[in-house]
Short mmCIF file of C-alpha atoms in Angstrom, two decimals:
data_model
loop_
_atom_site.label_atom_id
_atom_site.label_comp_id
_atom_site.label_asym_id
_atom_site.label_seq_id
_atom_site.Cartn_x
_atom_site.Cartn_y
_atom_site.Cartn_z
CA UNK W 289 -42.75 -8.50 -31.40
CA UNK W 290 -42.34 -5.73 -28.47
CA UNK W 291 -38.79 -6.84 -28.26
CA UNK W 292 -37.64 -4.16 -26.04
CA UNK W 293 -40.33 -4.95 -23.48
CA UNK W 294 -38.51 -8.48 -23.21
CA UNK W 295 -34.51 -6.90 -23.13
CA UNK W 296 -36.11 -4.42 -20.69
CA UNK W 297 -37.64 -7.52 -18.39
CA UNK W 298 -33.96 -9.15 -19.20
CA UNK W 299 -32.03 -6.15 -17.91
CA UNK W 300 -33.65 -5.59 -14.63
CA UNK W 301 -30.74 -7.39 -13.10
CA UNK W 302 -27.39 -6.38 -13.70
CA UNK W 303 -23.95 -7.44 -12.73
CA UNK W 304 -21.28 -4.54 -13.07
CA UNK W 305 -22.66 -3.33 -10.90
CA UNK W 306 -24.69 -5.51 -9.01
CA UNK W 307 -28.21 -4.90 -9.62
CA UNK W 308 -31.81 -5.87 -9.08
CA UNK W 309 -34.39 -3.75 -10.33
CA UNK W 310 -37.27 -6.07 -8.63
CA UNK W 311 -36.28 -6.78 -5.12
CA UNK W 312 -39.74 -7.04 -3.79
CA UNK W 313 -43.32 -8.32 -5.04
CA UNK W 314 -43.79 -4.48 -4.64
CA UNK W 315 -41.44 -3.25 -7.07
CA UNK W 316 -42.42 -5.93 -9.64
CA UNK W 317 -45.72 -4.59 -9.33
CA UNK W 318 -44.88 -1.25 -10.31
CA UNK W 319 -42.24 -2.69 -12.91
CA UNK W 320 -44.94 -4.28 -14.79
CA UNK W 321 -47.92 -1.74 -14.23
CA UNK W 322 -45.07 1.31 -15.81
CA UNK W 323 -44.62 -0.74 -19.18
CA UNK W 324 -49.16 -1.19 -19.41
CA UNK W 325 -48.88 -5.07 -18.11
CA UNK W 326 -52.00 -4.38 -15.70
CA UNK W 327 -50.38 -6.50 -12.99
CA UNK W 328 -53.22 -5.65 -10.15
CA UNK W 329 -52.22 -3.88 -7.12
CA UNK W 330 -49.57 -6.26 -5.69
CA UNK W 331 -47.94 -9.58 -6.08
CA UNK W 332 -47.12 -12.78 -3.37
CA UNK W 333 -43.86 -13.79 -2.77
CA UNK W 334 -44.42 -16.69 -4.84
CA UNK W 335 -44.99 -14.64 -7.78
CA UNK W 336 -42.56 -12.55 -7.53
CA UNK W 337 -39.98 -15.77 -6.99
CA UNK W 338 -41.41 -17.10 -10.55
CA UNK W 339 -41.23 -13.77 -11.99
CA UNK W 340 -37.61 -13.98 -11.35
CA UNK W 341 -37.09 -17.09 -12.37
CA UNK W 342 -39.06 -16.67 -15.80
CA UNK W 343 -36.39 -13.73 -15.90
CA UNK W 344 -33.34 -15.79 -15.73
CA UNK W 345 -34.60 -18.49 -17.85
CA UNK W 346 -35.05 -15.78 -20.73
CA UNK W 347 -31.42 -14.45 -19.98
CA UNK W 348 -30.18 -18.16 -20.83
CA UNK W 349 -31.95 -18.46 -24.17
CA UNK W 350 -30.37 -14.94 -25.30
CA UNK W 351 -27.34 -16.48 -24.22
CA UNK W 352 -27.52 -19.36 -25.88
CA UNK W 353 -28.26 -17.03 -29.29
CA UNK W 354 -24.71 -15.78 -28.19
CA UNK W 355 -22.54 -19.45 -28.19
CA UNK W 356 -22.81 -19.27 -24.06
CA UNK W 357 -23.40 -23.13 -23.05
CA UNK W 358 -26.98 -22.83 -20.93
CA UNK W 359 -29.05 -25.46 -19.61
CA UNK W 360 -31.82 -25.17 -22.15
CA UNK W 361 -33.73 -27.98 -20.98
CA UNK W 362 -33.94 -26.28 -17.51
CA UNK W 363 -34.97 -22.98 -18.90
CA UNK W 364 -37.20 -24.18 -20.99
CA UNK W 365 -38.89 -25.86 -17.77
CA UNK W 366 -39.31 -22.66 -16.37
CA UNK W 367 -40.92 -21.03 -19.28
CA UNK W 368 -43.39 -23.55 -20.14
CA UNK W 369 -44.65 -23.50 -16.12
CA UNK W 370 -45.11 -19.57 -16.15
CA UNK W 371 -46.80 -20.44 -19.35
CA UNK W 372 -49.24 -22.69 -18.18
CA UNK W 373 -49.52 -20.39 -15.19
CA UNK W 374 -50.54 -17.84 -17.24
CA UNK W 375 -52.78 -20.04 -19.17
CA UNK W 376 -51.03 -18.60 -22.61
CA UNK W 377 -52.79 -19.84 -25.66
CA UNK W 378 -54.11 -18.66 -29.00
CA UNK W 379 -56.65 -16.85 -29.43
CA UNK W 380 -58.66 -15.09 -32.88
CA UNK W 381 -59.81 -11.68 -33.01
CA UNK W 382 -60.75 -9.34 -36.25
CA UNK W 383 -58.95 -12.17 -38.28
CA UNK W 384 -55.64 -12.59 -36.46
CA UNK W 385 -54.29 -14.88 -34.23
CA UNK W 386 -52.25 -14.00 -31.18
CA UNK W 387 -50.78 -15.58 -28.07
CA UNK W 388 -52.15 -14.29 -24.89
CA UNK W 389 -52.72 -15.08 -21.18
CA UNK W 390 -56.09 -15.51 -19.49
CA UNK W 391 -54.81 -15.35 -16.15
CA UNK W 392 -54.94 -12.09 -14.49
CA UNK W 393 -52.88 -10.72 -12.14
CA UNK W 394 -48.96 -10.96 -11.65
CA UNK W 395 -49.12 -14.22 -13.87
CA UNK W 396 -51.35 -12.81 -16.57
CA UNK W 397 -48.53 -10.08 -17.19
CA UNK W 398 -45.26 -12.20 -16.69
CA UNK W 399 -47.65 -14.08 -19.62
CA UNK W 400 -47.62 -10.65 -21.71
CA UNK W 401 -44.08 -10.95 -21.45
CA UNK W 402 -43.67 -14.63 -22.84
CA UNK W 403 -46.46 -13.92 -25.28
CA UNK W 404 -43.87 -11.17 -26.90
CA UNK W 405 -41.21 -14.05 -26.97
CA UNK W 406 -43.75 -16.44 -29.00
CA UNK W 407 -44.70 -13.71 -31.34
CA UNK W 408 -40.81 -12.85 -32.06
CA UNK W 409 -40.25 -16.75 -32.43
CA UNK W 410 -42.82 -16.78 -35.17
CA UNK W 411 -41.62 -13.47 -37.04
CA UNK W 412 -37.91 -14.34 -36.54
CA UNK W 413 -36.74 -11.60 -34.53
CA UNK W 414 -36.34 -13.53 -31.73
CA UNK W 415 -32.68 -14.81 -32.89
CA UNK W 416 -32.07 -11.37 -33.53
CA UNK W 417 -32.41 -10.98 -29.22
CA UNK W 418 -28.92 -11.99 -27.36
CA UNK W 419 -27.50 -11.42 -23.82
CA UNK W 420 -23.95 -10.23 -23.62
CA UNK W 421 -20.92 -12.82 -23.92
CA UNK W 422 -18.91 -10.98 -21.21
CA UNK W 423 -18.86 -12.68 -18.00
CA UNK W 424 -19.19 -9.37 -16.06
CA UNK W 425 -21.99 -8.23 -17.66
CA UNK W 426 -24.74 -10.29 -19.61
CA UNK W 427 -26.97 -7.46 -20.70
CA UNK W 428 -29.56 -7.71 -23.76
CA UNK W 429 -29.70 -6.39 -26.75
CA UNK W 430 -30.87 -6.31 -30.30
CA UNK W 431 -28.52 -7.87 -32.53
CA UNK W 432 -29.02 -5.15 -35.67
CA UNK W 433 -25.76 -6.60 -37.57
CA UNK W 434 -26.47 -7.46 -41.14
CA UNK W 435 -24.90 -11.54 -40.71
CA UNK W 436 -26.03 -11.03 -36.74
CA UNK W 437 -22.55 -11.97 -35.11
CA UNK W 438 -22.71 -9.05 -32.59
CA UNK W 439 -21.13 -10.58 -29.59
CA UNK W 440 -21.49 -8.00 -26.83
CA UNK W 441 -23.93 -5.21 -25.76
CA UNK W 442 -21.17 -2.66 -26.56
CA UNK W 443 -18.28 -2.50 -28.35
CA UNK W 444 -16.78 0.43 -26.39
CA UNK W 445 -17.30 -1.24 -23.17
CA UNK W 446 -17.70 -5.24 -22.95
CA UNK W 447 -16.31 -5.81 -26.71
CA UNK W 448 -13.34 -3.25 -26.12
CA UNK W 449 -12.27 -5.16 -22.69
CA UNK W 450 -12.76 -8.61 -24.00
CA UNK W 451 -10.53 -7.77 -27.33
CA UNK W 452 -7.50 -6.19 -24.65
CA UNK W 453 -7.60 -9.37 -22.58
CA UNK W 454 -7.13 -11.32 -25.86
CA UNK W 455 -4.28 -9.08 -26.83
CA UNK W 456 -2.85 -9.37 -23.17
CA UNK W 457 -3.50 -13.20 -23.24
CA UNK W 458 -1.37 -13.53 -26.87
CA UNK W 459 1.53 -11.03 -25.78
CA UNK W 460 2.00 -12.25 -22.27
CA UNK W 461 5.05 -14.46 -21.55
#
C-alpha cells in the first residue's frame, strides 16, 4: 500500500490553520498529476466536488481507527460511488491481482487513490492509518506504535495540548 499517497490526499485540508490545498478543479488537477495520478488536463466542477467528498469520507474512516464516533455508513456511501465511478475492480497481470480503475480522467485517479486504500485493507496496514483525535486539527498519520494506540499526529503539538487541558480540567476548582 502507497499509504502516504492516501495521508497526503487526507491532509490537503487542514484546520489550524484553515486550509484547502484543492480549491479549484484546477488545483486538483495539478494535485493529482504531481503525485503520477495522470488526471488529464483539467477537471469539472462536479469532479472536483466528489473529489472532495471522497476526501472527507477517508478522513472519517481514519477517524474512526482513532475512537472518533463517524458516520460510517455515510462514508462508506461516498466511497463505494467514487468507486463505481471509477469503475475499480480486479484485475490479473504477470500473476498478481490488483485493484484498479478503468475510468480515465479525474475519476480514474481519485480511483488510484481508493485502489491504495483496498490494497492496505488486504495487507493490514490500513488500521495502521488514523486522523488526529484533536478537535483542532485532524491530520493523518501512520500509526508506527508497536500495540498502535498513537492518538494524535504529534505528541509535541496536539498530544502535548490535549494532556495540559486534562491536567487543567483535574486541577481546576
Amino acid at each position: 500500500m502507497n499509504f502516504q499517497l492516501v495521508i497526503d490526499f487526507v491532509n490537503t485540508a487542514g484546520l489550524d490553520p484553515v486550509r484547502e490545498d484543492l480549491p479549484t478543479p484546477a488545483a486538483l488537477v495539478t494535485w493529482l498529476d504531481h503525485r503520477g495520478l495522470r488526471p488529464g488536463t483539467r477537471a469539472t466542477a462536479a469532479e472536483h466536488e466528489e473529489a472532495k467528498r471522497v476526501r472527507e469520507a477517508l478522513l472519517d474512516l481514519l477517524l474512526a481507527h482513532n475512537e472518533v464516533e463517524t458516520n460510517l455508513d455515510a462514508a462508506s456511501a461516498v466511497l463505494d460511488h467514487a468507486a463505481k465511478s471509477a469503475g475499480l475492480a480486479v484485475r490479473f497481470a504477470d500473476g498478481a491481482a490488483a485493484v484498479e480503475p478503468s475510468a480515465s480522467g479525474v475519476r480514474g485517479a481519485v480511483g488510484r487513490i481508493l485502489s491504495e486504500v483496498a490494497a492496505g485493507m488486504a495487507d493490514g496496514t490500513w488500521e495502521r492509518l488514523k486522523a488526529c483525535r484533536a478537535d483542532d486539527c485532524r491530520h493523518a498519520f501512520l500509526d508506527t506504535s508497536k500495540n498502535r494506540s498513537r492518538a494524535w499526529c504529534s505528541m509535541q503539538s496536539c498530544g502535548n495540548r490535549a494532556k495540559v487541558a486534562a491536567y487543567r480540567e483535574r486541577h481546576s476548582t
